[in-house]
Amino acid sequence: MKKNGLLVLLAALLVIIPLWWARGSEFGGTDDQAEKAIQTLNPHYRPWFESIFTPPGSEVETLLFSLQAALGAGVIGYVVGLYKGRSERKNSHDSRI
């Protein structure tokens, strides 16, 4: 039980320390940085197409990104569990033979 508590504390510190260290910084996405770099290199550049959907605010954009990450983690967890279950079932079947 102590080991789990220590791991949770370590995970919380890994989140809190960088945010405290860089307080007052603006956290922009890579899309913004890429757009600025393109405008610097080629001010007359025009995108090939426009976005189909533009979220109404940064909160909605963050929500959609979080949902995407959660869905991906769920799929990965399901696949890992599926293969682990198959391997355990195969090992228990092989040990009976």
PDB file of N, CA and C in Angstrom:
ATOM      1  N   MET A   1       0.828  -1.197   0.000  1.00  0.00           N
ATOM      2  CA  MET A   1       0.000   0.000   0.000  1.00  0.00           C
ATOM      3  C   MET A   1       0.871   1.258   0.000  1.00  0.00           C
ATOM      4  N   LYS A   2       1.984   1.219   0.720  1.00  0.00           N
ATOM      5  CA  LYS A   2       2.872   2.376   0.756  1.00  0.00           C
ATOM      6  C   LYS A   2       3.467   2.653  -0.622  1.00  0.00           C
ATOM      7  N   LYS A   3       3.734   1.564  -1.346  1.00  0.00           N
ATOM      8  CA  LYS A   3       4.324   1.710  -2.673  1.00  0.00           C
ATOM      9  C   LYS A   3       3.357   2.433  -3.626  1.00  0.00           C
ATOM     10  N   ASN A   4       2.065   2.099  -3.545  1.00  0.00           N
ATOM     11  CA  ASN A   4       1.068   2.759  -4.386  1.00  0.00           C
ATOM     12  C   ASN A   4       0.949   4.239  -4.040  1.00  0.00           C
ATOM     13  N   GLY A   5       0.938   4.541  -2.749  1.00  0.00           N
ATOM     14  CA  GLY A   5       0.860   5.938  -2.326  1.00  0.00           C
ATOM     15  C   GLY A   5       2.065   6.734  -2.791  1.00  0.00           C
ATOM     16  N   LEU A   6       3.222   6.116  -2.724  1.00  0.00           N
ATOM     17  CA  LEU A   6       4.442   6.772  -3.187  1.00  0.00           C
ATOM     18  C   LEU A   6       4.392   7.022  -4.691  1.00  0.00           C
ATOM     19  N   LEU A   7       3.868   6.069  -5.444  1.00  0.00           N
ATOM     20  CA  LEU A   7       3.752   6.239  -6.895  1.00  0.00           C
ATOM     21  C   LEU A   7       2.752   7.349  -7.256  1.00  0.00           C
ATOM     22  N   VAL A   8       1.642   7.419  -6.517  1.00  0.00           N
ATOM     23  CA  VAL A   8       0.665   8.485  -6.762  1.00  0.00           C
ATOM     24  C   VAL A   8       1.280   9.845  -6.444  1.00  0.00           C
ATOM     25  N   LEU A   9       2.014   9.934  -5.350  1.00  0.00           N
ATOM     26  CA  LEU A   9       2.683  11.183  -4.987  1.00  0.00           C
ATOM     27  C   LEU A   9       3.704  11.578  -6.048  1.00  0.00           C
ATOM     28  N   LEU A  10       4.465  10.621  -6.535  1.00  0.00           N
ATOM     29  CA  LEU A  10       5.452  10.891  -7.576  1.00  0.00           C
ATOM     30  C   LEU A  10       4.779  11.380  -8.857  1.00  0.00           C
ATOM     31  N   ALA A  11       3.674  10.756  -9.235  1.00  0.00           N
ATOM     32  CA  ALA A  11       2.945  11.182 -10.433  1.00  0.00           C
ATOM     33  C   ALA A  11       2.413  12.609 -10.261  1.00  0.00           C
ATOM     34  N   ALA A  12       1.891  12.917  -9.075  1.00  0.00           N
ATOM     35  CA  ALA A  12       1.385  14.270  -8.819  1.00  0.00           C
ATOM     36  C   ALA A  12       2.521  15.283  -8.891  1.00  0.00           C
ATOM     37  N   LEU A  13       3.675  14.943  -8.353  1.00  0.00           N
ATOM     38  CA  LEU A  13       4.828  15.849  -8.416  1.00  0.00           C
ATOM     39  C   LEU A  13       5.287  16.069  -9.857  1.00  0.00           C
ATOM     40  N   LEU A  14       5.219  15.020 -10.669  1.00  0.00           N
ATOM     41  CA  LEU A  14       5.604  15.159 -12.077  1.00  0.00           C
ATOM     42  C   LEU A  14       4.675  16.106 -12.833  1.00  0.00           C
ATOM     43  N   VAL A  15       3.461  16.260 -12.356  1.00  0.00           N
ATOM     44  CA  VAL A  15       2.531  17.206 -12.975  1.00  0.00           C
ATOM     45  C   VAL A  15       2.698  18.600 -12.378  1.00  0.00           C
ATOM     46  N   ILE A  16       2.829  18.686 -11.079  1.00  0.00           N
ATOM     47  CA  ILE A  16       2.826  19.983 -10.388  1.00  0.00           C
ATOM     48  C   ILE A  16       4.138  20.745 -10.564  1.00  0.00           C
ATOM     49  N   ILE A  17       5.270  20.066 -10.449  1.00  0.00           N
ATOM     50  CA  ILE A  17       6.562  20.759 -10.504  1.00  0.00           C
ATOM     51  C   ILE A  17       6.783  21.513 -11.810  1.00  0.00           C
ATOM     52  N   PRO A  18       6.550  20.917 -12.986  1.00  0.00           N
ATOM     53  CA  PRO A  18       6.745  21.694 -14.221  1.00  0.00           C
ATOM     54  C   PRO A  18       5.808  22.900 -14.319  1.00  0.00           C
ATOM     55  N   LEU A  19       4.559  22.740 -13.850  1.00  0.00           N
ATOM     56  CA  LEU A  19       3.636  23.872 -13.899  1.00  0.00           C
ATOM     57  C   LEU A  19       4.077  24.981 -12.943  1.00  0.00           C
ATOM     58  N   TRP A  20       4.594  24.608 -11.784  1.00  0.00           N
ATOM     59  CA  TRP A  20       5.086  25.609 -10.831  1.00  0.00           C
ATOM     60  C   TRP A  20       6.348  26.259 -11.373  1.00  0.00           C
ATOM     61  N   TRP A  21       7.223  25.452 -11.955  1.00  0.00           N
ATOM     62  CA  TRP A  21       8.502  25.957 -12.461  1.00  0.00           C
ATOM     63  C   TRP A  21       8.294  26.980 -13.583  1.00  0.00           C
ATOM     64  N   ALA A  22       7.322  26.752 -14.430  1.00  0.00           N
ATOM     65  CA  ALA A  22       7.088  27.618 -15.591  1.00  0.00           C
ATOM     66  C   ALA A  22       5.859  28.500 -15.393  1.00  0.00           C
ATOM     67  N   ARG A  23       5.573  28.862 -14.146  1.00  0.00           N
ATOM     68  CA  ARG A  23       4.388  29.694 -13.902  1.00  0.00           C
ATOM     69  C   ARG A  23       4.524  31.023 -14.636  1.00  0.00           C
ATOM     70  N   GLY A  24       3.398  31.498 -15.109  1.00  0.00           N
ATOM     71  CA  GLY A  24       3.381  32.745 -15.867  1.00  0.00           C
ATOM     72  C   GLY A  24       3.691  32.540 -17.337  1.00  0.00           C
ATOM     73  N   SER A  25       4.046  31.331 -17.714  1.00  0.00           N
ATOM     74  CA  SER A  25       4.326  31.040 -19.121  1.00  0.00           C
ATOM     75  C   SER A  25       3.023  30.789 -19.855  1.00  0.00           C
ATOM     76  N   GLU A  26       3.057  31.024 -21.134  1.00  0.00           N
ATOM     77  CA  GLU A  26       1.889  30.735 -21.951  1.00  0.00           C
ATOM     78  C   GLU A  26       2.104  29.380 -22.608  1.00  0.00           C
ATOM     79  N   PHE A  27       1.161  28.483 -22.405  1.00  0.00           N
ATOM     80  CA  PHE A  27       1.270  27.149 -22.977  1.00  0.00           C
ATOM     81  C   PHE A  27       0.469  27.107 -24.266  1.00  0.00           C
ATOM     82  N   GLY A  28       1.137  27.259 -25.386  1.00  0.00           N
ATOM     83  CA  GLY A  28       0.474  27.197 -26.680  1.00  0.00           C
ATOM     84  C   GLY A  28       0.705  25.841 -27.315  1.00  0.00           C
ATOM     85  N   GLY A  29      -0.144  25.537 -28.262  1.00  0.00           N
ATOM     86  CA  GLY A  29      -0.006  24.249 -28.939  1.00  0.00           C
ATOM     87  C   GLY A  29       0.979  24.320 -30.093  1.00  0.00           C
ATOM     88  N   THR A  30       1.316  23.153 -30.599  1.00  0.00           N
ATOM     89  CA  THR A  30       2.250  23.101 -31.722  1.00  0.00           C
ATOM     90  C   THR A  30       1.625  23.653 -32.989  1.00  0.00           C
ATOM     91  N   ASP A  31       0.295  23.619 -33.080  1.00  0.00           N
ATOM     92  CA  ASP A  31      -0.362  24.201 -34.254  1.00  0.00           C
ATOM     93  C   ASP A  31      -0.064  25.696 -34.346  1.00  0.00           C
ATOM     94  N   ASP A  32      -0.128  26.377 -33.216  1.00  0.00           N
ATOM     95  CA  ASP A  32       0.154  27.819 -33.191  1.00  0.00           C
ATOM     96  C   ASP A  32       1.610  28.091 -33.563  1.00  0.00           C
ATOM     97  N   GLN A  33       2.518  27.286 -33.035  1.00  0.00           N
ATOM     98  CA  GLN A  33       3.938  27.467 -33.331  1.00  0.00           C
ATOM     99  C   GLN A  33       4.220  27.209 -34.807  1.00  0.00           C
ATOM    100  N   ALA A  34       3.577  26.182 -35.375  1.00  0.00           N
ATOM    101  CA  ALA A  34       3.777  25.877 -36.791  1.00  0.00           C
ATOM    102  C   ALA A  34       3.242  27.005 -37.663  1.00  0.00           C
ATOM    103  N   GLU A  35       2.098  27.545 -37.304  1.00  0.00           N
ATOM    104  CA  GLU A  35       1.517  28.639 -38.077  1.00  0.00           C
ATOM    105  C   GLU A  35       2.429  29.867 -38.053  1.00  0.00           C
ATOM    106  N   LYS A  36       2.989  30.183 -36.907  1.00  0.00           N
ATOM    107  CA  LYS A  36       3.909  31.327 -36.812  1.00  0.00           C
ATOM    108  C   LYS A  36       5.174  31.090 -37.630  1.00  0.00           C
ATOM    109  N   ALA A  37       5.692  29.856 -37.592  1.00  0.00           N
ATOM    110  CA  ALA A  37       6.903  29.537 -38.359  1.00  0.00           C
ATOM    111  C   ALA A  37       6.641  29.646 -39.861  1.00  0.00           C
ATOM    112  N   ILE A  38       5.491  29.179 -40.304  1.00  0.00           N
ATOM    113  CA  ILE A  38       5.155  29.270 -41.730  1.00  0.00           C
ATOM    114  C   ILE A  38       5.010  30.715 -42.144  1.00  0.00           C
ATOM    115  N   GLN A  39       4.341  31.520 -41.332  1.00  0.00           N
ATOM    116  CA  GLN A  39       4.173  32.940 -41.651  1.00  0.00           C
ATOM    117  C   GLN A  39       5.511  33.667 -41.690  1.00  0.00           C
ATOM    118  N   THR A  40       6.454  33.247 -40.855  1.00  0.00           N
ATOM    119  CA  THR A  40       7.786  33.859 -40.851  1.00  0.00           C
ATOM    120  C   THR A  40       8.547  33.488 -42.116  1.00  0.00           C
ATOM    121  N   LEU A  41       8.489  32.210 -42.495  1.00  0.00           N
ATOM    122  CA  LEU A  41       9.233  31.743 -43.656  1.00  0.00           C
ATOM    123  C   LEU A  41       8.617  32.182 -44.980  1.00  0.00           C
ATOM    124  N   ASN A  42       7.288  32.167 -45.052  1.00  0.00           N
ATOM    125  CA  ASN A  42       6.599  32.522 -46.287  1.00  0.00           C
ATOM    126  C   ASN A  42       5.332  33.294 -45.952  1.00  0.00           C
ATOM    127  N   PRO A  43       5.425  34.629 -45.882  1.00  0.00           N
ATOM    128  CA  PRO A  43       4.269  35.432 -45.464  1.00  0.00           C
ATOM    129  C   PRO A  43       3.076  35.344 -46.422  1.00  0.00           C
ATOM    130  N   HIS A  44       3.293  34.919 -47.662  1.00  0.00           N
ATOM    131  CA  HIS A  44       2.212  34.872 -48.649  1.00  0.00           C
ATOM    132  C   HIS A  44       1.598  33.477 -48.774  1.00  0.00           C
ATOM    133  N   TYR A  45       1.954  32.574 -47.884  1.00  0.00           N
ATOM    134  CA  TYR A  45       1.445  31.210 -47.940  1.00  0.00           C
ATOM    135  C   TYR A  45      -0.048  31.192 -47.654  1.00  0.00           C
ATOM    136  N   ARG A  46      -0.775  30.405 -48.462  1.00  0.00           N
ATOM    137  CA  ARG A  46      -2.212  30.223 -48.241  1.00  0.00           C
ATOM    138  C   ARG A  46      -2.480  28.741 -47.998  1.00  0.00           C
ATOM    139  N   PRO A  47      -3.245  28.399 -46.973  1.00  0.00           N
ATOM    140  CA  PRO A  47      -3.550  26.988 -46.698  1.00  0.00           C
ATOM    141  C   PRO A  47      -4.301  26.349 -47.870  1.00  0.00           C
ATOM    142  N   TRP A  48      -4.167  25.046 -48.009  1.00  0.00           N
ATOM    143  CA  TRP A  48      -4.824  24.314 -49.082  1.00  0.00           C
ATOM    144  C   TRP A  48      -6.323  24.198 -48.864  1.00  0.00           C
ATOM    145  N   PHE A  49      -6.743  24.132 -47.606  1.00  0.00           N
ATOM    146  CA  PHE A  49      -8.166  23.989 -47.296  1.00  0.00           C
ATOM    147  C   PHE A  49      -8.452  24.589 -45.932  1.00  0.00           C
ATOM    148  N   GLU A  50      -9.701  24.807 -45.656  1.00  0.00           N
ATOM    149  CA  GLU A  50     -10.140  25.333 -44.363  1.00  0.00           C
ATOM    150  C   GLU A  50     -10.645  24.181 -43.494  1.00  0.00           C
ATOM    151  N   SER A  51     -10.621  24.365 -42.194  1.00  0.00           N
ATOM    152  CA  SER A  51     -11.113  23.338 -41.274  1.00  0.00           C
ATOM    153  C   SER A  51     -12.606  23.124 -41.470  1.00  0.00           C
ATOM    154  N   ILE A  52     -13.031  21.877 -41.311  1.00  0.00           N
ATOM    155  CA  ILE A  52     -14.454  21.557 -41.428  1.00  0.00           C
ATOM    156  C   ILE A  52     -15.199  22.049 -40.189  1.00  0.00           C
ATOM    157  N   PHE A  53     -14.552  21.906 -39.034  1.00  0.00           N
ATOM    158  CA  PHE A  53     -15.174  22.283 -37.768  1.00  0.00           C
ATOM    159  C   PHE A  53     -14.174  23.060 -36.935  1.00  0.00           C
ATOM    160  N   THR A  54     -14.564  24.226 -36.490  1.00  0.00           N
ATOM    161  CA  THR A  54     -13.733  25.017 -35.596  1.00  0.00           C
ATOM    162  C   THR A  54     -14.441  25.088 -34.249  1.00  0.00           C
ATOM    163  N   PRO A  55     -13.813  24.570 -33.187  1.00  0.00           N
ATOM    164  CA  PRO A  55     -14.466  24.599 -31.880  1.00  0.00           C
ATOM    165  C   PRO A  55     -14.756  26.041 -31.445  1.00  0.00           C
ATOM    166  N   PRO A  56     -15.864  26.240 -30.725  1.00  0.00           N
ATOM    167  CA  PRO A  56     -16.241  27.586 -30.317  1.00  0.00           C
ATOM    168  C   PRO A  56     -15.304  28.219 -29.292  1.00  0.00           C
ATOM    169  N   GLY A  57     -14.494  27.444 -28.627  1.00  0.00           N
ATOM    170  CA  GLY A  57     -13.580  27.992 -27.627  1.00  0.00           C
ATOM    171  C   GLY A  57     -12.479  27.007 -27.310  1.00  0.00           C
ATOM    172  N   SER A  58     -11.484  27.495 -26.585  1.00  0.00           N
ATOM    173  CA  SER A  58     -10.360  26.626 -26.253  1.00  0.00           C
ATOM    174  C   SER A  58     -10.783  25.513 -25.296  1.00  0.00           C
ATOM    175  N   GLU A  59     -11.842  25.752 -24.496  1.00  0.00           N
ATOM    176  CA  GLU A  59     -12.302  24.724 -23.573  1.00  0.00           C
ATOM    177  C   GLU A  59     -12.851  23.525 -24.329  1.00  0.00           C
ATOM    178  N   VAL A  60     -13.594  23.795 -25.400  1.00  0.00           N
ATOM    179  CA  VAL A  60     -14.157  22.708 -26.208  1.00  0.00           C
ATOM    180  C   VAL A  60     -13.039  21.957 -26.917  1.00  0.00           C
ATOM    181  N   GLU A  61     -12.053  22.684 -27.390  1.00  0.00           N
ATOM    182  CA  GLU A  61     -10.907  22.059 -28.044  1.00  0.00           C
ATOM    183  C   GLU A  61     -10.169  21.140 -27.068  1.00  0.00           C
ATOM    184  N   THR A  62      -9.980  21.603 -25.843  1.00  0.00           N
ATOM    185  CA  THR A  62      -9.326  20.790 -24.814  1.00  0.00           C
ATOM    186  C   THR A  62     -10.166  19.563 -24.490  1.00  0.00           C
ATOM    187  N   LEU A  63     -11.477  19.734 -24.403  1.00  0.00           N
ATOM    188  CA  LEU A  63     -12.370  18.610 -24.123  1.00  0.00           C
ATOM    189  C   LEU A  63     -12.263  17.555 -25.229  1.00  0.00           C
ATOM    190  N   LEU A  64     -12.300  17.986 -26.478  1.00  0.00           N
ATOM    191  CA  LEU A  64     -12.208  17.034 -27.587  1.00  0.00           C
ATOM    192  C   LEU A  64     -10.867  16.312 -27.589  1.00  0.00           C
ATOM    193  N   PHE A  65      -9.803  17.032 -27.293  1.00  0.00           N
ATOM    194  CA  PHE A  65      -8.480  16.408 -27.226  1.00  0.00           C
ATOM    195  C   PHE A  65      -8.435  15.378 -26.097  1.00  0.00           C
ATOM    196  N   SER A  66      -9.009  15.724 -24.949  1.00  0.00           N
ATOM    197  CA  SER A  66      -9.039  14.801 -23.809  1.00  0.00           C
ATOM    198  C   SER A  66      -9.864  13.558 -24.121  1.00  0.00           C
ATOM    199  N   LEU A  67     -10.991  13.742 -24.791  1.00  0.00           N
ATOM    200  CA  LEU A  67     -11.811  12.597 -25.172  1.00  0.00           C
ATOM    201  C   LEU A  67     -11.064  11.680 -26.137  1.00  0.00           C
ATOM    202  N   GLN A  68     -10.334  12.292 -27.068  1.00  0.00           N
ATOM    203  CA  GLN A  68      -9.542  11.521 -28.023  1.00  0.00           C
ATOM    204  C   GLN A  68      -8.466  10.716 -27.282  1.00  0.00           C
ATOM    205  N   ALA A  69      -7.794  11.343 -26.338  1.00  0.00           N
ATOM    206  CA  ALA A  69      -6.757  10.652 -25.568  1.00  0.00           C
ATOM    207  C   ALA A  69      -7.364   9.522 -24.736  1.00  0.00           C
ATOM    208  N   ALA A  70      -8.517   9.767 -24.110  1.00  0.00           N
ATOM    209  CA  ALA A  70      -9.170   8.743 -23.296  1.00  0.00           C
ATOM    210  C   ALA A  70      -9.616   7.566 -24.159  1.00  0.00           C
ATOM    211  N   LEU A  71     -10.147   7.848 -25.318  1.00  0.00           N
ATOM    212  CA  LEU A  71     -10.572   6.782 -26.221  1.00  0.00           C
ATOM    213  C   LEU A  71      -9.370   5.950 -26.671  1.00  0.00           C
ATOM    214  N   GLY A  72      -8.285   6.604 -27.015  1.00  0.00           N
ATOM    215  CA  GLY A  72      -7.072   5.896 -27.417  1.00  0.00           C
ATOM    216  C   GLY A  72      -6.527   5.041 -26.290  1.00  0.00           C
ATOM    217  N   ALA A  73      -6.518   5.575 -25.073  1.00  0.00           N
ATOM    218  CA  ALA A  73      -6.039   4.807 -23.915  1.00  0.00           C
ATOM    219  C   ALA A  73      -6.952   3.609 -23.655  1.00  0.00           C
ATOM    220  N   GLY A  74      -8.250   3.799 -23.837  1.00  0.00           N
ATOM    221  CA  GLY A  74      -9.189   2.691 -23.656  1.00  0.00           C
ATOM    222  C   GLY A  74      -8.953   1.577 -24.667  1.00  0.00           C
ATOM    223  N   VAL A  75      -8.738   1.941 -25.910  1.00  0.00           N
ATOM    224  CA  VAL A  75      -8.478   0.939 -26.950  1.00  0.00           C
ATOM    225  C   VAL A  75      -7.180   0.197 -26.658  1.00  0.00           C
ATOM    226  N   ILE A  76      -6.135   0.931 -26.301  1.00  0.00           N
ATOM    227  CA  ILE A  76      -4.848   0.294 -25.998  1.00  0.00           C
ATOM    228  C   ILE A  76      -4.986  -0.630 -24.782  1.00  0.00           C
ATOM    229  N   GLY A  77      -5.668  -0.175 -23.736  1.00  0.00           N
ATOM    230  CA  GLY A  77      -5.880  -1.002 -22.553  1.00  0.00           C
ATOM    231  C   GLY A  77      -6.674  -2.254 -22.867  1.00  0.00           C
ATOM    232  N   TYR A  78      -7.688  -2.135 -23.716  1.00  0.00           N
ATOM    233  CA  TYR A  78      -8.487  -3.292 -24.110  1.00  0.00           C
ATOM    234  C   TYR A  78      -7.633  -4.315 -24.857  1.00  0.00           C
ATOM    235  N   VAL A  79      -6.838  -3.845 -25.804  1.00  0.00           N
ATOM    236  CA  VAL A  79      -6.003  -4.756 -26.598  1.00  0.00           C
ATOM    237  C   VAL A  79      -4.963  -5.442 -25.715  1.00  0.00           C
ATOM    238  N   VAL A  80      -4.324  -4.675 -24.826  1.00  0.00           N
ATOM    239  CA  VAL A  80      -3.330  -5.279 -23.925  1.00  0.00           C
ATOM    240  C   VAL A  80      -4.007  -6.322 -23.035  1.00  0.00           C
ATOM    241  N   GLY A  81      -5.165  -6.009 -22.474  1.00  0.00           N
ATOM    242  CA  GLY A  81      -5.889  -6.968 -21.633  1.00  0.00           C
ATOM    243  C   GLY A  81      -6.323  -8.198 -22.407  1.00  0.00           C
ATOM    244  N   LEU A  82      -6.756  -7.994 -23.646  1.00  0.00           N
ATOM    245  CA  LEU A  82      -7.175  -9.106 -24.481  1.00  0.00           C
ATOM    246  C   LEU A  82      -6.021 -10.071 -24.727  1.00  0.00           C
ATOM    247  N   TYR A  83      -4.876  -9.545 -25.108  1.00  0.00           N
ATOM    248  CA  TYR A  83      -3.718 -10.403 -25.365  1.00  0.00           C
ATOM    249  C   TYR A  83      -3.191 -11.057 -24.083  1.00  0.00           C
ATOM    250  N   LYS A  84      -3.237 -10.338 -22.983  1.00  0.00           N
ATOM    251  CA  LYS A  84      -2.807 -10.930 -21.706  1.00  0.00           C
ATOM    252  C   LYS A  84      -3.733 -12.068 -21.315  1.00  0.00           C
ATOM    253  N   GLY A  85      -5.032 -11.861 -21.468  1.00  0.00           N
ATOM    254  CA  GLY A  85      -5.997 -12.920 -21.165  1.00  0.00           C
ATOM    255  C   GLY A  85      -5.802 -14.131 -22.056  1.00  0.00           C
ATOM    256  N   ARG A  86      -5.571 -13.903 -23.327  1.00  0.00           N
ATOM    257  CA  ARG A  86      -5.331 -15.026 -24.243  1.00  0.00           C
ATOM    258  C   ARG A  86      -4.072 -15.789 -23.847  1.00  0.00           C
ATOM    259  N   SER A  87      -3.021 -15.051 -23.497  1.00  0.00           N
ATOM    260  CA  SER A  87      -1.768 -15.704 -23.125  1.00  0.00           C
ATOM    261  C   SER A  87      -1.931 -16.500 -21.833  1.00  0.00           C
ATOM    262  N   GLU A  88      -2.648 -15.965 -20.849  1.00  0.00           N
ATOM    263  CA  GLU A  88      -2.879 -16.699 -19.598  1.00  0.00           C
ATOM    264  C   GLU A  88      -3.742 -17.933 -19.834  1.00  0.00           C
ATOM    265  N   ARG A  89      -4.736 -17.802 -20.687  1.00  0.00           N
ATOM    266  CA  ARG A  89      -5.610 -18.928 -20.994  1.00  0.00           C
ATOM    267  C   ARG A  89      -4.819 -20.016 -21.719  1.00  0.00           C
ATOM    268  N   LYS A  90      -3.940 -19.607 -22.637  1.00  0.00           N
ATOM    269  CA  LYS A  90      -3.111 -20.571 -23.362  1.00  0.00           C
ATOM    270  C   LYS A  90      -2.142 -21.264 -22.410  1.00  0.00           C
ATOM    271  N   ASN A  91      -1.528 -20.489 -21.498  1.00  0.00           N
ATOM    272  CA  ASN A  91      -0.588 -21.075 -20.539  1.00  0.00           C
ATOM    273  C   ASN A  91      -1.288 -22.052 -19.602  1.00  0.00           C
ATOM    274  N   SER A  92      -2.496 -21.730 -19.154  1.00  0.00           N
ATOM    275  CA  SER A  92      -3.208 -22.637 -18.262  1.00  0.00           C
ATOM    276  C   SER A  92      -3.658 -23.885 -19.020  1.00  0.00           C
ATOM    277  N   HIS A  93      -3.996 -23.741 -20.285  1.00  0.00           N
ATOM    278  CA  HIS A  93      -4.375 -24.878 -21.105  1.00  0.00           C
ATOM    279  C   HIS A  93      -3.170 -25.783 -21.358  1.00  0.00           C
ATOM    280  N   ASP A  94      -1.990 -25.182 -21.635  1.00  0.00           N
ATOM    281  CA  ASP A  94      -0.790 -25.952 -21.882  1.00  0.00           C
ATOM    282  C   ASP A  94      -0.330 -26.687 -20.628  1.00  0.00           C
ATOM    283  N   SER A  95      -0.545 -26.116 -19.458  1.00  0.00           N
ATOM    284  CA  SER A  95      -0.078 -26.761 -18.223  1.00  0.00           C
ATOM    285  C   SER A  95      -0.943 -27.975 -17.864  1.00  0.00           C
ATOM    286  N   ARG A  96      -2.182 -28.021 -18.379  1.00  0.00           N
ATOM    287  CA  ARG A  96      -3.059 -29.161 -18.110  1.00  0.00           C
ATOM    288  C   ARG A  96      -2.711 -30.372 -18.982  1.00  0.00           C
ATOM    289  N   ILE A  97      -2.050 -30.133 -20.078  1.00  0.00           N
ATOM    290  CA  ILE A  97      -1.741 -31.214 -21.035  1.00  0.00           C
ATOM    291  C   ILE A  97      -0.592 -32.050 -20.592  1.00  0.00           C
TER     292      ILE A  97
END
